[in-house]
Coordinates of C-alpha atoms in Angstrom, one line a residue:
M184 CA 133.7 83.7 18.8
I185 CA 133.6 85.8 16.2
D186 CA 136.2 84.2 14.5
R187 CA 134.2 80.6 13.9
L188 CA 131.9 82.2 13.0
E189 CA 133.7 84.3 10.4
K190 CA 135.0 80.6 9.5
E191 CA 131.5 79.7 9.2
V192 CA 130.6 81.6 6.6
D193 CA 134.6 81.6 4.6
M194 CA 133.1 78.2 4.7
L195 CA 129.3 78.2 3.1
E196 CA 131.0 81.1 0.9
R197 CA 133.0 78.3 -0.7
H198 CA 129.5 75.6 -0.7
L199 CA 127.8 78.3 -2.4
Q200 CA 130.5 79.0 -5.5
V201 CA 130.6 74.8 -5.6
L202 CA 127.0 74.8 -6.1
K203 CA 126.9 77.6 -8.7
M204 CA 129.2 75.7 -9.9
V205 CA 127.5 72.8 -10.6
I206 CA 124.3 74.5 -11.9
E207 CA 126.3 76.3 -13.6
S208 CA 128.2 73.4 -15.9
E209 CA 126.7 70.0 -14.7
P210 CA 127.6 68.2 -14.6
I211 CA 131.2 68.8 -14.1
G212 CA 134.0 67.6 -11.4
I213 CA 136.4 67.6 -8.2
V214 CA 139.5 68.6 -11.1
K215 CA 137.6 71.8 -12.7
M216 CA 135.9 73.3 -9.8
S217 CA 139.0 73.0 -8.1
N218 CA 141.1 74.4 -10.6
E219 CA 138.4 76.8 -11.8
T220 CA 138.1 77.8 -8.4
G221 CA 141.5 77.3 -6.7
Y222 CA 139.7 75.8 -3.5
P223 CA 142.1 72.2 -2.8
H224 CA 140.9 69.1 -3.8
H225 CA 139.5 68.2 -0.6
K226 CA 138.2 71.3 0.1
V227 CA 135.7 70.5 -3.0
R228 CA 135.5 67.1 -2.4
Y229 CA 133.6 68.1 1.5
S230 CA 131.8 71.3 0.2
L231 CA 130.1 68.2 -2.7
R232 CA 130.0 65.8 0.2
V233 CA 127.6 68.7 2.3
L234 CA 125.7 69.2 -0.7
E235 CA 124.7 65.8 -1.5
E236 CA 123.9 65.5 2.7
E237 CA 122.1 68.9 2.0
N238 CA 119.6 66.7 -1.3
L239 CA 121.3 69.7 -3.6
I240 CA 123.3 67.3 -5.9
E241 CA 124.2 63.8 -7.0
P242 CA 126.8 62.2 -7.5
S243 CA 126.9 61.6 -11.7
S244 CA 129.6 59.3 -13.5
Q245 CA 130.6 62.5 -15.1
G246 CA 131.0 64.3 -11.7
A247 CA 127.8 66.5 -9.5
I248 CA 124.4 67.4 -10.6
T249 CA 121.0 69.3 -9.8
T250 CA 118.4 67.4 -7.9
E251 CA 114.6 68.0 -8.1
R252 CA 115.4 70.3 -4.7
T253 CA 118.5 72.4 -5.7
A254 CA 115.7 74.8 -7.6
E255 CA 114.1 75.4 -4.6
F256 CA 116.5 76.3 -2.2
V257 CA 117.6 78.8 -4.7
D258 CA 114.2 80.6 -4.6
E259 CA 114.3 80.4 -1.3
L260 CA 118.7 81.1 -0.4
D261 CA 118.7 84.8 -0.7
D262 CA 115.1 85.3 1.7
K263 CA 117.4 83.3 4.4
L264 CA 120.3 85.9 3.3
D265 CA 118.7 88.4 4.1
D266 CA 117.2 87.9 7.6
I267 CA 120.5 86.4 8.4
V268 CA 121.3 89.8 7.6
D269 CA 119.2 92.2 9.3
K270 CA 119.4 89.3 12.4
L271 CA 123.3 90.1 12.6
G272 CA 122.4 93.3 12.2
S273 CA 120.7 93.9 14.4
M274 CA 123.5 92.7 17.7
R275 CA 125.8 95.4 16.4
I276 CA 126.5 97.1 20.1
E277 CA 128.2 100.8 18.9
D278 CA 125.1 102.5 19.5
A279 CA 124.8 101.6 23.6
A280 CA 126.8 103.6 25.9
E281 CA 130.4 104.2 26.0
I282 CA 131.8 101.1 28.3
E283 CA 134.0 102.4 30.6
S284 CA 138.0 101.0 31.3

């Protein structure tokens, strides 16, 4: 159950790292992103596809570039992540009565 969540968080981290690279270095291609992040080409390509489906980037002849939606997404990102962290924190059961075996 938690393993799946960890994998999703890892994938989200990769998507956001790829988005950050596009924001900082646009236009940027798959090879350069792969070399700088250490992620294999296919994982970078997948992240680019996800970001494109979310209208956060678009392809150009020189590489990936941001869209009009990117700035709005980045502005809202920290608040959304804070909300998720708070929600996860509220799920803790460490203070519950001890479970008897």
